[in-house]
Coordinates of C-alpha atoms in Angstrom, one line a residue:
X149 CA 27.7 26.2 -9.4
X150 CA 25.0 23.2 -9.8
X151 CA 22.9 24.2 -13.2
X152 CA 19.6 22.3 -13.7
X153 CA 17.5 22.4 -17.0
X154 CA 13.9 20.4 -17.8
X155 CA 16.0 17.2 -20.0
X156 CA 14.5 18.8 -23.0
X157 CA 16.3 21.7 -22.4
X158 CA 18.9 21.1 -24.9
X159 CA 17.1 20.3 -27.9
X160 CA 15.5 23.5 -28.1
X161 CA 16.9 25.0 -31.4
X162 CA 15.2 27.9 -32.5
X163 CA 13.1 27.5 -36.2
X164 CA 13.9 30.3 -37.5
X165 CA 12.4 30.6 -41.2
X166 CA 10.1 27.3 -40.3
X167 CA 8.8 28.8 -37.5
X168 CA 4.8 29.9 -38.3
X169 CA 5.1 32.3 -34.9
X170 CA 7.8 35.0 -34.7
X171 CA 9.5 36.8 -31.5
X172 CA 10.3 40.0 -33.9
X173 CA 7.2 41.0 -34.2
X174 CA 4.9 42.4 -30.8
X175 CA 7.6 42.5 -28.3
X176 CA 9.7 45.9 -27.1
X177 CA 13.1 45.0 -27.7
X178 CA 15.7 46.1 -25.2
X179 CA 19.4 46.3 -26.4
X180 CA 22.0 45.7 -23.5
X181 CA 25.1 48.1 -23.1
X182 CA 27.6 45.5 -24.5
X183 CA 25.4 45.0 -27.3
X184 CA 25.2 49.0 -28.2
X185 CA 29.4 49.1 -27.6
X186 CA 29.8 46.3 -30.1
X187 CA 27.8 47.5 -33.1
X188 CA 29.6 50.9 -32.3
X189 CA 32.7 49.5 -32.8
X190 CA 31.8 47.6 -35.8
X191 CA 30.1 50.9 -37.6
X192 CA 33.7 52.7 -37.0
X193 CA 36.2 50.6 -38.0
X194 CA 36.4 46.9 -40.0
X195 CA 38.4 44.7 -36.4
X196 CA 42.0 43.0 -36.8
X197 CA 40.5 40.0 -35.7
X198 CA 38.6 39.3 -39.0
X199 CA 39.6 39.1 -42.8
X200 CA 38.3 42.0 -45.2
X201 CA 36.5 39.2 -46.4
X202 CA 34.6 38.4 -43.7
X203 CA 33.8 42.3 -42.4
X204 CA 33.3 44.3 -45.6
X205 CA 33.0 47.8 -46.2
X206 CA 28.4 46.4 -46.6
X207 CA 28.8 44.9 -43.4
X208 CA 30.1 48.0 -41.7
X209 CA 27.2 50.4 -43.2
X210 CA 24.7 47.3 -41.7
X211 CA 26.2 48.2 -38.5
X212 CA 25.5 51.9 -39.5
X213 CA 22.0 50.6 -39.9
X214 CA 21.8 49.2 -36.4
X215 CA 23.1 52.3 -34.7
X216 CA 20.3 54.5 -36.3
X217 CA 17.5 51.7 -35.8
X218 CA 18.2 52.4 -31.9
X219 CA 16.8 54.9 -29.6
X220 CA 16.6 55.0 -25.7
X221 CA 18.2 51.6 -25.8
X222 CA 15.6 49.7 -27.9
X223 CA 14.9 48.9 -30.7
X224 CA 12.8 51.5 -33.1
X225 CA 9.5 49.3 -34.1
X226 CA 8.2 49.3 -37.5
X227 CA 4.4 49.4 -37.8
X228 CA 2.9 46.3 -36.1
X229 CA 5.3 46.2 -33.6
X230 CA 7.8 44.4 -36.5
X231 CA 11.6 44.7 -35.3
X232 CA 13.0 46.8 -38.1
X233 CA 15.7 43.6 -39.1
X234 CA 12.8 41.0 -39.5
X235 CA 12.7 40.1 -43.8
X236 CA 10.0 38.8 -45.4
X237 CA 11.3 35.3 -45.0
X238 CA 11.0 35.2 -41.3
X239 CA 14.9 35.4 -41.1
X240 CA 17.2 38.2 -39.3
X241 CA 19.3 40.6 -41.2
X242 CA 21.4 41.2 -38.1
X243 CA 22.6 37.7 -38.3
X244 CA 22.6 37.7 -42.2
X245 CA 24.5 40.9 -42.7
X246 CA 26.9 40.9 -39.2
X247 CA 27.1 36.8 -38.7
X248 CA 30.5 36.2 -40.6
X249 CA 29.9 32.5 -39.2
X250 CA 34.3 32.1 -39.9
X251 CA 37.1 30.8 -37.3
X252 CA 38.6 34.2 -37.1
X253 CA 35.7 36.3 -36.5
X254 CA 35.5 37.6 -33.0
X255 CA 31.1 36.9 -33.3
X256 CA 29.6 34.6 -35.7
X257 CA 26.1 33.5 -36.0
X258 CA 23.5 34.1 -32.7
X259 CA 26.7 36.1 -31.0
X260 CA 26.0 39.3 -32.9
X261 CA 22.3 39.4 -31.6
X262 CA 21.5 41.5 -28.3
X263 CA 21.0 40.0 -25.2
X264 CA 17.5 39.3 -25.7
X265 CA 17.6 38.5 -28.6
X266 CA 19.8 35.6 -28.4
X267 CA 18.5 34.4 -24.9
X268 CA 14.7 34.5 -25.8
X269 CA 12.7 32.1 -25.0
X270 CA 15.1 31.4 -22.4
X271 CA 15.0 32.0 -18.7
X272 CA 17.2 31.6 -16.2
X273 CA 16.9 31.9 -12.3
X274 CA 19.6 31.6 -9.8
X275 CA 19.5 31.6 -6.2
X276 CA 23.2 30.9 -4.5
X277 CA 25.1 28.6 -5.6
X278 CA 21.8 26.9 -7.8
X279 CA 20.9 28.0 -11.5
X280 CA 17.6 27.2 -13.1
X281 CA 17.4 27.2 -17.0
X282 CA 14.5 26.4 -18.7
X283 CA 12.3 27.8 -22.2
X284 CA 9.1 29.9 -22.3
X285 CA 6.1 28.7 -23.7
X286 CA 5.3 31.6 -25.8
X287 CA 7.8 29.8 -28.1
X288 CA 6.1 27.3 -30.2
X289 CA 9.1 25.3 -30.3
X290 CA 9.2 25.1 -26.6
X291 CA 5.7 23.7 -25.8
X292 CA 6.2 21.2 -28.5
X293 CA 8.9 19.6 -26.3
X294 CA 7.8 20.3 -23.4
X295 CA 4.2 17.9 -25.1
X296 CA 5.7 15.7 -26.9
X297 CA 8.9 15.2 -25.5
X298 CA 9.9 11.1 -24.6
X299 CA 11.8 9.9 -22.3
X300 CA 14.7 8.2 -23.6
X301 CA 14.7 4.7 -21.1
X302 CA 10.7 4.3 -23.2
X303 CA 10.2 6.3 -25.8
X304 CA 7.1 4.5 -26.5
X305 CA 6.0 5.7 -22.9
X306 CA 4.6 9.3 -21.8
X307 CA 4.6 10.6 -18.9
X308 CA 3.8 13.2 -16.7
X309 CA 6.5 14.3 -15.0
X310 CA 9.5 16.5 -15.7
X311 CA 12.8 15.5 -15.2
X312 CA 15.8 17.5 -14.9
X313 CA 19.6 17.2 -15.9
X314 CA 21.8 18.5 -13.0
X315 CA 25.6 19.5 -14.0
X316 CA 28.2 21.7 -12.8
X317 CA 29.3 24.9 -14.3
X318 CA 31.6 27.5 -13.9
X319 CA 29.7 30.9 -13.4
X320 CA 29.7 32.6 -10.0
X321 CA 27.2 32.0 -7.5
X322 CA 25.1 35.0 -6.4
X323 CA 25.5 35.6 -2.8
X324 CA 22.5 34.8 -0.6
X325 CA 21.9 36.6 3.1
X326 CA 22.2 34.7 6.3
X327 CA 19.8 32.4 6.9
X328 CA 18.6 32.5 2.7
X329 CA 19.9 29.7 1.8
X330 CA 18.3 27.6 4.5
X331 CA 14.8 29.0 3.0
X332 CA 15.9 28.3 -0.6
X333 CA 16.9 24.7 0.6
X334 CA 13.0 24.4 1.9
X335 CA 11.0 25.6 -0.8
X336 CA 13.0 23.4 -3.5
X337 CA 11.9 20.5 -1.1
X338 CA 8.2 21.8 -1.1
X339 CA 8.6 21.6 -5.0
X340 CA 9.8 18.6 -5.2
X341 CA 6.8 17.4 -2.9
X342 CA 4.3 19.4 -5.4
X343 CA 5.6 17.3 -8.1
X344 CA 5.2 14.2 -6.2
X345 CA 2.1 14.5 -5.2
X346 CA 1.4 15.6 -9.6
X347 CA 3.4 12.5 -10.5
X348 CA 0.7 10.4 -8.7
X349 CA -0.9 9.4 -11.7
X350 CA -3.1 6.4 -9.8
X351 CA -5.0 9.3 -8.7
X352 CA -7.0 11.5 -11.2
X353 CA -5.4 14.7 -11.8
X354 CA -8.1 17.3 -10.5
X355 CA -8.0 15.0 -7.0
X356 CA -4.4 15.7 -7.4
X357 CA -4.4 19.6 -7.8
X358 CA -6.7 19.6 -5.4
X359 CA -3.8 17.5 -3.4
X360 CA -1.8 20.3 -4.4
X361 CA -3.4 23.4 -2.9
X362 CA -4.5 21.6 0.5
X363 CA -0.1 20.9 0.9
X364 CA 0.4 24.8 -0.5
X365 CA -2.4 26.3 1.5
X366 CA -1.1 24.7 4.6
X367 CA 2.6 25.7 3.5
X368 CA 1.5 29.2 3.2
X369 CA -0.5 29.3 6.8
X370 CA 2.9 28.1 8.3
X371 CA 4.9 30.7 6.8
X372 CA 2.0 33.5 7.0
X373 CA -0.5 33.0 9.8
X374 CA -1.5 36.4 9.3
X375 CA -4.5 35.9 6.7
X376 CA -6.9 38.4 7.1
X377 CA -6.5 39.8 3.8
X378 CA -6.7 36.6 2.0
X379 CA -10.0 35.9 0.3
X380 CA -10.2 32.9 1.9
X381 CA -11.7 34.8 4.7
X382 CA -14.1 36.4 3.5
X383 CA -18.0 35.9 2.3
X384 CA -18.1 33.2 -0.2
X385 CA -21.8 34.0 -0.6
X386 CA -20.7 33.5 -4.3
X387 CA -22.8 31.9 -7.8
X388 CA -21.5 29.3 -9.6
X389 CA -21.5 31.5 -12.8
X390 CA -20.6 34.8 -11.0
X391 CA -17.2 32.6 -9.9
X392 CA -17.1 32.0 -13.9
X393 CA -17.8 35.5 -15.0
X394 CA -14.6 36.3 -12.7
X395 CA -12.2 33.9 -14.1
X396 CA -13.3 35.1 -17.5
X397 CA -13.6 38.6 -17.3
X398 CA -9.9 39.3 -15.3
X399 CA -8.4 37.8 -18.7
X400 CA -9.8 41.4 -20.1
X401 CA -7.3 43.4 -17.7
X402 CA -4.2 44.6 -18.3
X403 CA -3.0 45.5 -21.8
X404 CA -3.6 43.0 -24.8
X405 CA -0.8 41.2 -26.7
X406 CA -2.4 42.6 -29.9
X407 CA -5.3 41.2 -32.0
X408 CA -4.4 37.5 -32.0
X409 CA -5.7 37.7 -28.7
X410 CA -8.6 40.1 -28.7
X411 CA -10.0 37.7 -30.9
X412 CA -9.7 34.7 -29.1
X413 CA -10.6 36.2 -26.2
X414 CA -13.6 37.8 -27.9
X415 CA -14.5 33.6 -28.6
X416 CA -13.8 32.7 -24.9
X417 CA -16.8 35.7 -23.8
X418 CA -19.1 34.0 -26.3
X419 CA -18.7 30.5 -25.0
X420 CA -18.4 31.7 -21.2
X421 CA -21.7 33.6 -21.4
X422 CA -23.4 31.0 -23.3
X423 CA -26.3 29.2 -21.3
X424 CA -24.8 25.8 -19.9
X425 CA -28.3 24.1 -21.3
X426 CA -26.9 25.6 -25.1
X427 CA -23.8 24.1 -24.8
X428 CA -22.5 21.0 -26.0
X429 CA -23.1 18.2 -23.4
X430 CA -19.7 16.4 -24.5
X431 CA -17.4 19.6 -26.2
X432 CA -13.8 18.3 -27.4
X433 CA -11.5 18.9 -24.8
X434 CA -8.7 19.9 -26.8
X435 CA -5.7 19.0 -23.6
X436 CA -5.3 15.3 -22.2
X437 CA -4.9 15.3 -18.0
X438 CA -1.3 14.4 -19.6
X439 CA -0.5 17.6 -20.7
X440 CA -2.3 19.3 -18.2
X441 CA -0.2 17.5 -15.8
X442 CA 2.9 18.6 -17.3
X443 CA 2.3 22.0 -18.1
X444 CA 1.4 22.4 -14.5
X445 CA 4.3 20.5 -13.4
X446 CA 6.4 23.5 -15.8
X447 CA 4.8 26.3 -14.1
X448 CA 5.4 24.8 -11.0
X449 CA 9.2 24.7 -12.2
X450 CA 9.5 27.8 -13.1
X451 CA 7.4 30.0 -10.9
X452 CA 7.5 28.0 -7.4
X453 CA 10.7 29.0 -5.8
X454 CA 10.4 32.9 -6.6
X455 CA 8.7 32.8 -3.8
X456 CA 12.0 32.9 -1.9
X457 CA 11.7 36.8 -3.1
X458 CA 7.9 37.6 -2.0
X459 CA 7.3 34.8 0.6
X460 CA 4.3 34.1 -1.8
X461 CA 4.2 30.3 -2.3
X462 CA 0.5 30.2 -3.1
X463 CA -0.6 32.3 -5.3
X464 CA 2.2 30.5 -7.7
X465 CA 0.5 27.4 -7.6
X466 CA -3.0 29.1 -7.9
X467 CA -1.5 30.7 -11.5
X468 CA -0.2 27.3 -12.2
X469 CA -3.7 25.4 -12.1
X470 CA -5.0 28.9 -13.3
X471 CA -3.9 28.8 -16.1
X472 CA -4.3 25.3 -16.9
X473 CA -8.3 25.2 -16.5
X474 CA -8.5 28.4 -18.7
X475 CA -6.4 25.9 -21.4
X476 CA -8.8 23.1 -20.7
X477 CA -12.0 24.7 -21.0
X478 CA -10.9 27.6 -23.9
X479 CA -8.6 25.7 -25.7
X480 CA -10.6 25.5 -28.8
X481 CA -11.3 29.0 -28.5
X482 CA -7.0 30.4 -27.9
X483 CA -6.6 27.9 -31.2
X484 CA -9.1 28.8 -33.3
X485 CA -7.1 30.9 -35.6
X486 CA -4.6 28.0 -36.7
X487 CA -4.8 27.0 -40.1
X488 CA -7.4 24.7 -41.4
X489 CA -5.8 21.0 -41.8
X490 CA -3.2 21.1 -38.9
X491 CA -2.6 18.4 -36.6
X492 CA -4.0 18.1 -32.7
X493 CA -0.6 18.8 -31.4
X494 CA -0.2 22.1 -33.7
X495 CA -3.4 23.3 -32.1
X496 CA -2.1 22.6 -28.6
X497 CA 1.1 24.9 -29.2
X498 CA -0.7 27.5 -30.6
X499 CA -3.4 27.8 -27.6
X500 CA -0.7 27.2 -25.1
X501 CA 1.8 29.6 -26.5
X502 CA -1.2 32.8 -27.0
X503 CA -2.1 32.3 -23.0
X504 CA 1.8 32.7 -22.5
X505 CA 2.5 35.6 -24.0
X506 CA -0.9 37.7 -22.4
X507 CA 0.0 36.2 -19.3
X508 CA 3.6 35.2 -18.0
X509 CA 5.1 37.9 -20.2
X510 CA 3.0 41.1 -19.1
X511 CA 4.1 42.2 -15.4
X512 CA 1.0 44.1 -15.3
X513 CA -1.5 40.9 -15.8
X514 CA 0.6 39.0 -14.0
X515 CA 0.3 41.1 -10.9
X516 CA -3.1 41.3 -11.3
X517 CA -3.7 38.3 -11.4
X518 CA -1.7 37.8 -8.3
X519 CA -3.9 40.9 -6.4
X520 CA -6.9 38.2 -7.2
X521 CA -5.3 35.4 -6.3
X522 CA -4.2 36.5 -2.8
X523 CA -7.6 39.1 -2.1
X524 CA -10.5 38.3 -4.5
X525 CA -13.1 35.7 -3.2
X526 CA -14.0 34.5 -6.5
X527 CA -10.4 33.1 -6.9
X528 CA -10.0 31.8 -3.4
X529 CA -8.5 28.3 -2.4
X530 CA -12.1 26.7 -2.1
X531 CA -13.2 28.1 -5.2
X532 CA -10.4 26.7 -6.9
X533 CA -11.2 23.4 -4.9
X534 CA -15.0 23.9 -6.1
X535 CA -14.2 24.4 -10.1
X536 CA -11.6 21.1 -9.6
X537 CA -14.6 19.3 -7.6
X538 CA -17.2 19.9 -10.5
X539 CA -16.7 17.0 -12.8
X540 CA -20.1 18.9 -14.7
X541 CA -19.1 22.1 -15.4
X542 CA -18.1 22.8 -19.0
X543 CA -16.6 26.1 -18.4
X544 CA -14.9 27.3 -15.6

């Protein structure tokens, strides 16, 4: 099977302690069957393939701990939504207590983590005999290479684009139905024109997302010419600001990651509803085209070909670009809450990574967003074209 991963891929190496964010804290936290059978097995007996001095009679009752800290599958959340391992120190007792880190242990280190646990902020997509790997960017971690990453042949030199690493590995392709991998074959070549037409940099970069949805919109009429529901086709008797109020307000449904949010959203309805003659005629812009070019190009990545499941090509793009002007325009606002003192690129991670998490990582708001995308005039193809156009709007 061919695997292919972003070339940053592998110097992701979680933080841990020097992390400032944590994934133990906020997230429901599903424990997989083989998970639940091995810290069963630990809790009942000390294994043959260890030393009593690597699985002690302390690391056994741990185990004990584990077992009762799960119900229904999951993990049992401490107030705050704090995983009930998570110390004080921003370490994991799981891995402190079970991680005997010898030769002769049977799990050492990350192994005696769940699923999840040890995957996150991972994801993976295959489709055939083709794997995708690549790293969330609700990790802070993540975004920072995915920002400041170099390329290796100029490391003096950024640049927009993403490049991947292709090797082969050994796991078992999925099988695909007739005709599916034909389809698969298509769409990666319609990516690989998307991020063409983004590596472009000769061009400015809202010309070239505007580039972007005339190649998807007319990708998605070829595969769908049945567009009566789209919003595209209907009135577009629609305001400047009551396009804005739209793109703002639809931030508001869905559930909320938790107060980090609610108050940087909170900021983003001051500034949005703030008279354009109050604002500032020149506000920092917090994101470079450059990084707006490649966090598009990463959504692009990841999102793009799951359209080989829902035959939905243009709404992923729309998210993609979605989610960048929201980063462009309320970047000061999702950052706000970093500590007084830190660096630009600091600030970037932490607006960047607070989008993520209300967004790619709640189905809900994610399928809202999509029902908007695909029906909801205010967030139709030429509105999006419109906001790109608009080299005076401050907001979107």
């Amino acid at each position: 099977m061919l695997l292919r991963v972003p070339d940053f891929y592998r110097d992701f190496k979680c933080l841990a302690d020097k992390c400032t964010d944590t994934c133990c804290v906020g997230w429901e936290i599903d424990v997989d069957k083989r998970s639940l059978n091995k810290y069963k097995k630990w809790s009942n007996k000390i294994t043959d393939n260890c030393s009593r001095d690597s699985i002690d009679e302390q690391r056994i009752k741990f185990a004990q701990k584990i077992l009762a800290n799960i119900e229904d599958r999951h993990f049992k959340l401490l107030p705050g939504d704090r995983c009930p391992f998570l110390t004080d120190d921003g370490l994991c007792e799981m891995i402190c207590h079970l991680g005997c880190g010898g030769t002769d242990c049977d799990e050492s280190g990350e192994n005696v983590l769940c699923d999840i646990c040890r995957e996150h902020p991972r994801f993976v997509e295959v489709y055939g005999d083709i794997m995708e790997k690549g790293l969330g960017l609700c990790c802070e971690e993540a975004v920072r290479l995915l920002l400041a990453h170099r390329r290796k042949e100029d490391p003096s030199k950024s640049s927009t684009g993403i490049k991947f690493v292709e090797t082969q590995v050994d796991d078992e392709p999925d099988e695909m139905p007739e005709g599916a991998q034909e389809a698969r074959d298509a769409i990666f070549e319609e990516r690989n024109t998307i991020f063409s037409i983004l590596n472009n940099t000769s061009v400015p970069l809202n010309q070239r997302l505007i580039e972007i949805l005339d190649f998807a919109e007319a990708v998605s009429d070829d595969e769908n010419m049945d567009k009566d529901n789209r919003g595209d086709n209907k009135e577009q008797a629609l305001s400047h600001e009551d396009v804005k109020q739209s793109w703002i307000r639809i931030l508001e449904e869905g559930e909320s990651f938790g107060p980090p949010w609610d108050a940087a959203y909170q900021r983003i309805i001051r500034r949005g509803t703030t008279p354009k003659d109050s604002q500032d005629k020149n506000p920092h812009k917090l994101f470079s085209d450059d990084d707006g070019a490649r966090i598009i190009a990463y959504m692009i990545f990841r999102y793009y070909t799951k359209s080989l499941f829902d035959g939905d090509s243009l709404t992923k793009v729309q998210f993609s670009i979605y989610f960048w002007i929201v980063l462009k325009h309320f970047g000061n606002e999702l950052s706000a809450d970093t500590p007084e003192g830190a660096d630009l690129m600091t600030r970037k991670i932490n607006a960047v990574k607070l989008l993520s998490k209300q967004t790619e990582y709640s189905e809900e708001i994610m399928e809202i967003l999509a029902d908007n995308f695909y029906g909801n005039p205010a967030f139709s193809v030429d509105q999006f074209r419109r906001i790109l156009s608009d080299e005076n709007a401050a907001t979107c």
